[in-house]
mmCIF file of C-alpha atoms in Angstrom:
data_model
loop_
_atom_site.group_PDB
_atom_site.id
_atom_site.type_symbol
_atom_site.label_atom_id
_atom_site.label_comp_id
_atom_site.label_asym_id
_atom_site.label_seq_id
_atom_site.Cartn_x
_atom_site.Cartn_y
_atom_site.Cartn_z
ATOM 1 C CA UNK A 1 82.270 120.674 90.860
ATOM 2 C CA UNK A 2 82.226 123.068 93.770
ATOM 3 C CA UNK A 3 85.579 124.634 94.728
ATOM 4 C CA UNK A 4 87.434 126.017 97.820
ATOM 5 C CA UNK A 5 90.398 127.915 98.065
ATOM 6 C CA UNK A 6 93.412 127.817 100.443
ATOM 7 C CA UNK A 7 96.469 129.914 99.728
ATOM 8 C CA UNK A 8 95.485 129.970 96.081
ATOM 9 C CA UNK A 9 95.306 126.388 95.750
ATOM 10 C CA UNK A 10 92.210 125.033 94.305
ATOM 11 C CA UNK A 11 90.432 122.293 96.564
ATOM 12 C CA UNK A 12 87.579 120.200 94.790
ATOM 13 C CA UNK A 13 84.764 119.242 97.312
ATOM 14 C CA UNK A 14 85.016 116.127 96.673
ATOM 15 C CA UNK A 15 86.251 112.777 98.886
ATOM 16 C CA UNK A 16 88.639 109.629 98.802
ATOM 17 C CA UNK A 17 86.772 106.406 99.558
ATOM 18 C CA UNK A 18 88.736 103.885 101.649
ATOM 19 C CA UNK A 19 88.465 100.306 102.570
ATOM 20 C CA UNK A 20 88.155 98.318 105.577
ATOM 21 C CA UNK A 21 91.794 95.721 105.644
ATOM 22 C CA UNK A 22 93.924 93.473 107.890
ATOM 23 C CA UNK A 23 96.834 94.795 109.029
ATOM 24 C CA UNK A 24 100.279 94.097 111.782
ATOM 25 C CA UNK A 25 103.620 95.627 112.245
ATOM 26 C CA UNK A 26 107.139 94.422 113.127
ATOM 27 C CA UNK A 27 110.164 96.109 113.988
ATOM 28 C CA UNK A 28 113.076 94.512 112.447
ATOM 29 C CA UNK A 29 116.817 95.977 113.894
ATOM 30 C CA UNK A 30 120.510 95.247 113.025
ATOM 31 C CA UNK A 31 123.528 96.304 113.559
ATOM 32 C CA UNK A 32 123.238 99.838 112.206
ATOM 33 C CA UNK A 33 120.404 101.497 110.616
ATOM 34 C CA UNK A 34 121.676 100.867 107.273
ATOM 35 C CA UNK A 35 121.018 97.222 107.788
ATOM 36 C CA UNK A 36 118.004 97.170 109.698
ATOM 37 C CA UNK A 37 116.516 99.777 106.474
ATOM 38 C CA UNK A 38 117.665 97.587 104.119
ATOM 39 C CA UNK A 39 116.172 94.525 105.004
ATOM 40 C CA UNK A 40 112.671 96.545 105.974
ATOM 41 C CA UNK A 41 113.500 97.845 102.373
ATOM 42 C CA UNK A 42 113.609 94.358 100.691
ATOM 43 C CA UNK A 43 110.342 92.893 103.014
ATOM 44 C CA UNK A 44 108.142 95.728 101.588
ATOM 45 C CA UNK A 45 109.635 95.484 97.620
ATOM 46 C CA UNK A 46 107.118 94.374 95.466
ATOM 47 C CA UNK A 47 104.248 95.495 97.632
ATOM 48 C CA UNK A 48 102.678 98.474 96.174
ATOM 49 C CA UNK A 49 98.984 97.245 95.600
ATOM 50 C CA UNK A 50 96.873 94.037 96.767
ATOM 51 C CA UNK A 51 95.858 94.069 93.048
ATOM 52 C CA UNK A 52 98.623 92.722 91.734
ATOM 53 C CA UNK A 53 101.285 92.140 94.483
ATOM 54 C CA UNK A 54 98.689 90.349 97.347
ATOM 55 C CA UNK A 55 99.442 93.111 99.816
ATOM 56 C CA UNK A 56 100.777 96.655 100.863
ATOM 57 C CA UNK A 57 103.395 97.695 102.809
ATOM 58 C CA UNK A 58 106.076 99.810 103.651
ATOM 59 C CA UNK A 59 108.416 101.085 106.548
ATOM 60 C CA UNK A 60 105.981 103.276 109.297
ATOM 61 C CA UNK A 61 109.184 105.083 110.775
ATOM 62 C CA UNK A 62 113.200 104.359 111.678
ATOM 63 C CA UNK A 63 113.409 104.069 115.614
ATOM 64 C CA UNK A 64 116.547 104.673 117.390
ATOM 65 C CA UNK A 65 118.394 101.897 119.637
ATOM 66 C CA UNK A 66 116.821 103.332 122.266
ATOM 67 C CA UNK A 67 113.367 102.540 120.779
ATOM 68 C CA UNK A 68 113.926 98.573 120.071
ATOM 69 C CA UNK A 69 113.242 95.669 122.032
ATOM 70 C CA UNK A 70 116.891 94.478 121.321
ATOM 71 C CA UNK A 71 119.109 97.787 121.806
ATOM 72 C CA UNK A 72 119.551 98.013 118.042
ATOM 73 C CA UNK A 73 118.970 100.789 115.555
ATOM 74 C CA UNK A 74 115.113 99.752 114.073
ATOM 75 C CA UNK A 75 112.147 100.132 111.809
ATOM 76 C CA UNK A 76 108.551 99.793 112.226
ATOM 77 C CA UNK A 77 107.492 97.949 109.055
ATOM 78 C CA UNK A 78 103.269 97.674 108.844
ATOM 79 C CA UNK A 79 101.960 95.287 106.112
ATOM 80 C CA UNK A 80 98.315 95.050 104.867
ATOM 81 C CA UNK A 81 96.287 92.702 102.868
ATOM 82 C CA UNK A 82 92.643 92.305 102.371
ATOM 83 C CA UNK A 83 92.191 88.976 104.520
ATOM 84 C CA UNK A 84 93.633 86.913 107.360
ATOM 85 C CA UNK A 85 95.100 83.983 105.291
ATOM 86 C CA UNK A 86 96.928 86.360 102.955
ATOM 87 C CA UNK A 87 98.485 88.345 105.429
ATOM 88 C CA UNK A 88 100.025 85.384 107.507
ATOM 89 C CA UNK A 89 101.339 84.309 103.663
ATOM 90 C CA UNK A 90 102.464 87.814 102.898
ATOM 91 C CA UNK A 91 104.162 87.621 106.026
ATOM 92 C CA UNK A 92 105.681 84.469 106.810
ATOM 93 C CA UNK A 93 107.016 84.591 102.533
ATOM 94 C CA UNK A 94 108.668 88.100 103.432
ATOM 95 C CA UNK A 95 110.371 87.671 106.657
ATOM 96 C CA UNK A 96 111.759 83.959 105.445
ATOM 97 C CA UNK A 97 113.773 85.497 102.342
ATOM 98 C CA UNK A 98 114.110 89.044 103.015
ATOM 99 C CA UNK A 99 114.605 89.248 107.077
ATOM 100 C CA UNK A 100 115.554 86.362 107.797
ATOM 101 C CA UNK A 101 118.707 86.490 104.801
ATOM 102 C CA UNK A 102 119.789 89.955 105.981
ATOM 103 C CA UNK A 103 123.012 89.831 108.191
ATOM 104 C CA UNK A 104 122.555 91.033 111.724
ATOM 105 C CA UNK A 105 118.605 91.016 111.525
ATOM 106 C CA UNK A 106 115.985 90.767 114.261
ATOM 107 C CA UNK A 107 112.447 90.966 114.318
ATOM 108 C CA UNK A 108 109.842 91.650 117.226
ATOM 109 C CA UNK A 109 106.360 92.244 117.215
ATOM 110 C CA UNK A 110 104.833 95.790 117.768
ATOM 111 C CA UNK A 111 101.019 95.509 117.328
ATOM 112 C CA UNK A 112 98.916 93.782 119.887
ATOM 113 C CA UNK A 113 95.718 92.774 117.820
ATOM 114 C CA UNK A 114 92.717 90.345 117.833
ATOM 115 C CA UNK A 115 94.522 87.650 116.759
ATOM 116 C CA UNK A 116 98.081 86.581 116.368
ATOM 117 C CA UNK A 117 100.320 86.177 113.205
ATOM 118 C CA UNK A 118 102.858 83.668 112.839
ATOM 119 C CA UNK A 119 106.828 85.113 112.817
ATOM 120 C CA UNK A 120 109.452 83.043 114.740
ATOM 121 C CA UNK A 121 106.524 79.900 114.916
ATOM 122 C CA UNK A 122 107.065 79.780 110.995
ATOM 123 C CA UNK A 123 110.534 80.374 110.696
ATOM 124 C CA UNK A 124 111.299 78.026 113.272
ATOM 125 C CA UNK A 125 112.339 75.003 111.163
ATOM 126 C CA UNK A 126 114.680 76.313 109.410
ATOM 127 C CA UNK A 127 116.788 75.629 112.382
ATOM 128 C CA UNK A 128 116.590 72.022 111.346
ATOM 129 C CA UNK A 129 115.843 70.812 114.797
ATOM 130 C CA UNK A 130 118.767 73.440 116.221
ATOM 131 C CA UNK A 131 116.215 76.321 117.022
ATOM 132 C CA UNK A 132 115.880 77.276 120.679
ATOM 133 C CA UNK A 133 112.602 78.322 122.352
ATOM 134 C CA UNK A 134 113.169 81.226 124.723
ATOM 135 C CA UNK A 135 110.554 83.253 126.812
ATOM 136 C CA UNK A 136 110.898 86.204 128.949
ATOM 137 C CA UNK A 137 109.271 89.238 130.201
ATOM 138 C CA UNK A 138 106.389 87.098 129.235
ATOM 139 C CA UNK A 139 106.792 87.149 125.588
ATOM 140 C CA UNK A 140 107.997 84.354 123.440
ATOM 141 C CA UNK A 141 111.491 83.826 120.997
ATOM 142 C CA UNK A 142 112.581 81.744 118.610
ATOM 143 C CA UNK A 143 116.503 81.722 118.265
ATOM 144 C CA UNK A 144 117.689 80.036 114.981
ATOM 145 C CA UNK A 145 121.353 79.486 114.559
ATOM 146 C CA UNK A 146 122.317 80.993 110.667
ATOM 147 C CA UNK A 147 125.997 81.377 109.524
ATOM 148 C CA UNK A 148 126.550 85.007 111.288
ATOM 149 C CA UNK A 149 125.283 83.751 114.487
ATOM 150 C CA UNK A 150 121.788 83.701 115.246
ATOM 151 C CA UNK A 151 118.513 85.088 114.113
ATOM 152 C CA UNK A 152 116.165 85.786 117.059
ATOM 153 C CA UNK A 153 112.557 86.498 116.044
ATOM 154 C CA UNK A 154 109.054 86.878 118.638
ATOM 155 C CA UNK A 155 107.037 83.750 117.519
ATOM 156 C CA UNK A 156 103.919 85.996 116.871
ATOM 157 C CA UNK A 157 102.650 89.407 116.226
ATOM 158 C CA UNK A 158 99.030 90.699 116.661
ATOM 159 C CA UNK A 159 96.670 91.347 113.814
ATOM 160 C CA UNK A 160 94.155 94.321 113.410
ATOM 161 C CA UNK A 161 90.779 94.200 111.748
ATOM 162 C CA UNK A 162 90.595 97.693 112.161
ATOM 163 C CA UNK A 163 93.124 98.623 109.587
ATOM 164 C CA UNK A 164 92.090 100.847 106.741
ATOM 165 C CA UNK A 165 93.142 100.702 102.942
ATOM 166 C CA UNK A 166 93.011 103.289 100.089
ATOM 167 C CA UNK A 167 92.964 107.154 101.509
ATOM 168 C CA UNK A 168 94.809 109.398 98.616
ATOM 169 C CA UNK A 169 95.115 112.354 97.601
ATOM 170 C CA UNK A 170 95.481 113.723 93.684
ATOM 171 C CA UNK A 171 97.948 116.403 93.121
ATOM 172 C CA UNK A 172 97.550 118.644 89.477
ATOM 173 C CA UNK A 173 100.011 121.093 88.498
ATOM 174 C CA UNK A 174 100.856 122.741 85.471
ATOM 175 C CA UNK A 175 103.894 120.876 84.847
ATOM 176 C CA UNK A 176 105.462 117.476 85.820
ATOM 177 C CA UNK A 177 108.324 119.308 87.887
ATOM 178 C CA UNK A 178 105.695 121.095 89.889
ATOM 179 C CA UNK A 179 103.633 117.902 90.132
ATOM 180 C CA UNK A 180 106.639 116.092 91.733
ATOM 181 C CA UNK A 181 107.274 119.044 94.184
ATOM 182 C CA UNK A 182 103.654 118.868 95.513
ATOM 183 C CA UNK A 183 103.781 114.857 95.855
ATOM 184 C CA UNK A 184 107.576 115.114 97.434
ATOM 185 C CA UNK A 185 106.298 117.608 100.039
ATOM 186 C CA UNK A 186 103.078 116.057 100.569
ATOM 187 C CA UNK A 187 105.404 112.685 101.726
ATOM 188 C CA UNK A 188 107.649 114.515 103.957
ATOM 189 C CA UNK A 189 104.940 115.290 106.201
ATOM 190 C CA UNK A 190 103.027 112.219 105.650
ATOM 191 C CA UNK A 191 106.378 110.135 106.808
ATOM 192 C CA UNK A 192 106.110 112.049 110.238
ATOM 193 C CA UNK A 193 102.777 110.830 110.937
ATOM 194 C CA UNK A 194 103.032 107.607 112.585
ATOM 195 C CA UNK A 195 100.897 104.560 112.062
ATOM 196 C CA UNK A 196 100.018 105.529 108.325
ATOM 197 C CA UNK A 197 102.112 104.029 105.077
ATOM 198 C CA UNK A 198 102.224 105.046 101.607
ATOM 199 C CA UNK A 199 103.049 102.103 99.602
ATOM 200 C CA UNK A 200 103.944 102.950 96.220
ATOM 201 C CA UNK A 201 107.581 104.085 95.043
ATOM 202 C CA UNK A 202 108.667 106.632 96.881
ATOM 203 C CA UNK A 203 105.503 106.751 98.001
ATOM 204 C CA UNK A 204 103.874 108.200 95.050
ATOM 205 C CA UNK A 205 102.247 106.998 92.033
ATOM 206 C CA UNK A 206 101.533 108.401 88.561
ATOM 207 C CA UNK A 207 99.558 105.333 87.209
ATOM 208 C CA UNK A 208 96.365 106.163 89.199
ATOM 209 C CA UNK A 209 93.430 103.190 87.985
ATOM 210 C CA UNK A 210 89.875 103.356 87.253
ATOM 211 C CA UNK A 211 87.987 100.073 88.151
ATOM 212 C CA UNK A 212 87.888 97.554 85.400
ATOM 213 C CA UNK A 213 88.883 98.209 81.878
ATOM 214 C CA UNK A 214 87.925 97.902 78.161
ATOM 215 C CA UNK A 215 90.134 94.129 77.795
ATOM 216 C CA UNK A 216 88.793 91.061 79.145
ATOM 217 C CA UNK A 217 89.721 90.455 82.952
ATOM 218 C CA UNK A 218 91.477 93.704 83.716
ATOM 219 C CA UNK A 219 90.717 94.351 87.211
ATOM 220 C CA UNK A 220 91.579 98.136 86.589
ATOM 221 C CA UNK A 221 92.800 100.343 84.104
ATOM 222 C CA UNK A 222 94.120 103.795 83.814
ATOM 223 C CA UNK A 223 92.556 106.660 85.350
ATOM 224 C CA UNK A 224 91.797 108.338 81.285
ATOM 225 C CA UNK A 225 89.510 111.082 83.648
ATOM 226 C CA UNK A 226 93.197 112.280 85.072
ATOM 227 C CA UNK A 227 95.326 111.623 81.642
ATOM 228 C CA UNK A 228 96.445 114.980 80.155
ATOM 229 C CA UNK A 229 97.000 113.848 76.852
ATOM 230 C CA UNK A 230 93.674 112.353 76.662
ATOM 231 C CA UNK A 231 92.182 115.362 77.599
ATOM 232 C CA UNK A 232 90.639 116.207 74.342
ATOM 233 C CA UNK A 233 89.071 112.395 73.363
ATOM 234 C CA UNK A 234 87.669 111.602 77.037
ATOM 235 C CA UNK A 235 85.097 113.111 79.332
ATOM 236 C CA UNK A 236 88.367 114.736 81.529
ATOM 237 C CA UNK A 237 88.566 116.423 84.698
ATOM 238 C CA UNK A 238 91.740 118.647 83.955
ATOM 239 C CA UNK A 239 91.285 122.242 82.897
ATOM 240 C CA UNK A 240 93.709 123.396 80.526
ATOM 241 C CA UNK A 241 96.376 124.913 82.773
ATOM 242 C CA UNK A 242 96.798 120.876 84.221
ATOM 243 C CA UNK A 243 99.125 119.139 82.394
ATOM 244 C CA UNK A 244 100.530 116.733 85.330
ATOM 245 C CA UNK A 245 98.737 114.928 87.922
ATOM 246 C CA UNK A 246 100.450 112.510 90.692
ATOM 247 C CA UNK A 247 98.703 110.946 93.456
ATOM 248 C CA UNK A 248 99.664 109.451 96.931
ATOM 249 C CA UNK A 249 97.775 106.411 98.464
ATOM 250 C CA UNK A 250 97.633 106.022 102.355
ATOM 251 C CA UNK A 251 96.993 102.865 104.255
ATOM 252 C CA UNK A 252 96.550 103.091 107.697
ATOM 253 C CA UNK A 253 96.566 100.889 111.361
ATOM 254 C CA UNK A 254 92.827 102.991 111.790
ATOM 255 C CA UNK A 255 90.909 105.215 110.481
ATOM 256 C CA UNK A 256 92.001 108.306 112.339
ATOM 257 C CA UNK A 257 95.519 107.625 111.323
ATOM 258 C CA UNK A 258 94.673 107.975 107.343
ATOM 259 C CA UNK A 259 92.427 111.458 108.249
ATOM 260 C CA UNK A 260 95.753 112.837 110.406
ATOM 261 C CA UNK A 261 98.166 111.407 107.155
ATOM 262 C CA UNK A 262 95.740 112.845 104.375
ATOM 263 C CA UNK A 263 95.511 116.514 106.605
ATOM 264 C CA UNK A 264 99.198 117.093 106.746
ATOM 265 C CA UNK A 265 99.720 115.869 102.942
ATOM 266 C CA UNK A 266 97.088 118.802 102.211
ATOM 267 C CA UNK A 267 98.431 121.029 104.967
ATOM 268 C CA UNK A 268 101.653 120.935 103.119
ATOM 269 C CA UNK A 269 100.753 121.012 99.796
ATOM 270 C CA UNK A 270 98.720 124.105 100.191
ATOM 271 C CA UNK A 271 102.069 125.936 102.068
ATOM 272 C CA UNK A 272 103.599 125.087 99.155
ATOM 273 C CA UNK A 273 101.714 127.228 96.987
ATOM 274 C CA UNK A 274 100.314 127.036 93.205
ATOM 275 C CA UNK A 275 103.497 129.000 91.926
ATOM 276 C CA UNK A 276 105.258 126.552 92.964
ATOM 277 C CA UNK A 277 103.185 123.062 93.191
ATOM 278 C CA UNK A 278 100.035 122.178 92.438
ATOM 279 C CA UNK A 279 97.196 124.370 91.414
ATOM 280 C CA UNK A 280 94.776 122.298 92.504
ATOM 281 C CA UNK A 281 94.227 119.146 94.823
ATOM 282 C CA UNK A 282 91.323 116.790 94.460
ATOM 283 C CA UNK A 283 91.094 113.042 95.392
ATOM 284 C CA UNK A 284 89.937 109.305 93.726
ATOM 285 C CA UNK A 285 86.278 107.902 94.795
ATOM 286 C CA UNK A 286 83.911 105.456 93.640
ATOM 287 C CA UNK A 287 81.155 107.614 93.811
ATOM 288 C CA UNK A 288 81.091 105.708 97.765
ATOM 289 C CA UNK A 289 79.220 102.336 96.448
ATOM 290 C CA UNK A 290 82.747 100.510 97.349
ATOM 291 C CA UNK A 291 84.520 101.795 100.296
ATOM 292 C CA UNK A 292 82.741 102.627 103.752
ATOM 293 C CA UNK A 293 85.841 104.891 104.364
ATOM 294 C CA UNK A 294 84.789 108.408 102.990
ATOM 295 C CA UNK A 295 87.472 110.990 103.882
ATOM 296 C CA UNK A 296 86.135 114.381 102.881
ATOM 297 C CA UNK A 297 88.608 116.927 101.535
ATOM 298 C CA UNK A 298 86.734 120.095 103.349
ATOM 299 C CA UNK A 299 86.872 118.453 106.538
ATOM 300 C CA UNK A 300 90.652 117.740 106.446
ATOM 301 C CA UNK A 301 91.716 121.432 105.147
ATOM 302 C CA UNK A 302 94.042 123.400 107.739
#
């Protein structure tokens, strides 16, 4: 495979294929910031792949009081599945018994879309009859009384169909330390770029997947290509100085937002240096018979 260089780091010329998803965002604020993360925090648990967990998200960004519909400390919390009917599940399943359940919580809409999502119009009856329907400034509220007062929640968001699923970026080093130095600096500048998520913990993941497997009805199955101690038994793509690889996944509300997340996870990465992080940086495809999302590592280079 062909190679460029940047600061010493190898970059393959290779590509990460993407896929077309639905997508919305919410800001939910409290009290304090520790509250309002903490319940963003428990909406997005459990929410790492579509595969096995029927959609991805995470929190976008913290917002400060001054940010929030309410006048409370905030996040931005984006969510993505692969279809409408999903989503609103996703949704409706998260903000019930993690939002909802969180003292001090609100929730508001931030994405105007093609279509709406239900928030407050789902949550509604939990009020037993006691809810309150509220509009102003043209939007509309549902206020639910709950034992610390009162939840108040926008009865819908918007939902984009323009939402894309799957950008990454594969990060090999010659040790696991070094591995997780590359992927730790490669978030901190991803996490500034807004509109873009990275859904797995901490927003990195080691168990990178290969479609399908060798057992009966495994959708996927580890990535052996990428597996360091399988390097001598498999057709692998580590040289012998690679004995690490970690990988970061990026979903984001369009297209241009994964290219701007994947350019400042390599821009960063390559300041970083081979010394210290990876030695080379190359990224997971489907040969492009899959995704219509091809993000091109050459094109995205500083």
């Amino acid at each position: 495979m062909h190679q460029l260089t940047r600061n010493g780091v190898l970059i393959d010329d290779t590509f990460a294929e993407a896929f077309g998803m639905r997508a919305t965002a919410i800001i939910i604020t409290a009290p304090t910031l520790k509250w309002a993360r903490q319940a963003a925090i428990t909406m997005t648990g459990f929410a790492t792949s579509v595969i096995g967990c029927g959609c991805e998200a995470a929190i976008d960004r913290d917002l400060p009081a001054s940010k929030t519909p309410d006048g409370q400390p905030g996040c931005r919390v984006m969510i993505f599945a692969m279809g409408t009917d999903e989503l609103q599940k996703q949704l409706k399943n998260r903000l019930g018994q993690c939002v909802l359940t969180s003292p001090g919580s609100a929730c508001f809409a931030d994405l105007e879309g093609t279509a709406p999502l239900d928030l407050g119009n789902a949550l509604r009856y939990f009020g037993d009859g006691w809810q309150i329907s509220k509009k102003f400034g043209g939007k509309h509220y549902w206020r639910v009384p709950v034992m610390d007062g009162e939840f108040l929640c926008e009865a819908t968001t918007g939902l984009t169909k323009l939402a894309v699923g799957g950008g990454n970026l594969l990060f090999l080093a010659a040790d696991n330390a070094k591995a997780m130095r590359a992927a730790e600096r490669a978030v901190a500048a991803i996490e500034k770029v807004p509109g873009a998520i990275m859904p797995f913990p901490g927003g990195v993941v080691r168990s990178g997947s290969k479609v399908g497997g060798k057992y009966k009805g495994m959708m996927a199955s580890t990535n052996d290509a990428f597996a360091p101690t399988l390097r001598g038994v498999v057709n692998s793509a580590l040289t012998p100085e690679v004995n690490a690889v970690l990988e970061i996944v990026i979903d984001g509300e369009t297209n241009d937002a994964v290219a701007a997340a994947m350019r400042a996870g390599l821009k960063a990465v390559i300041e970083l240096g081979p010394k210290r992080g990876a030695v080379r940086i190359s990224a997971g495809n489907y040969g492009g018979k899959l995704g219509k999302f091809h993000y091109h590592l050459k094109d995205l280079l500083p």
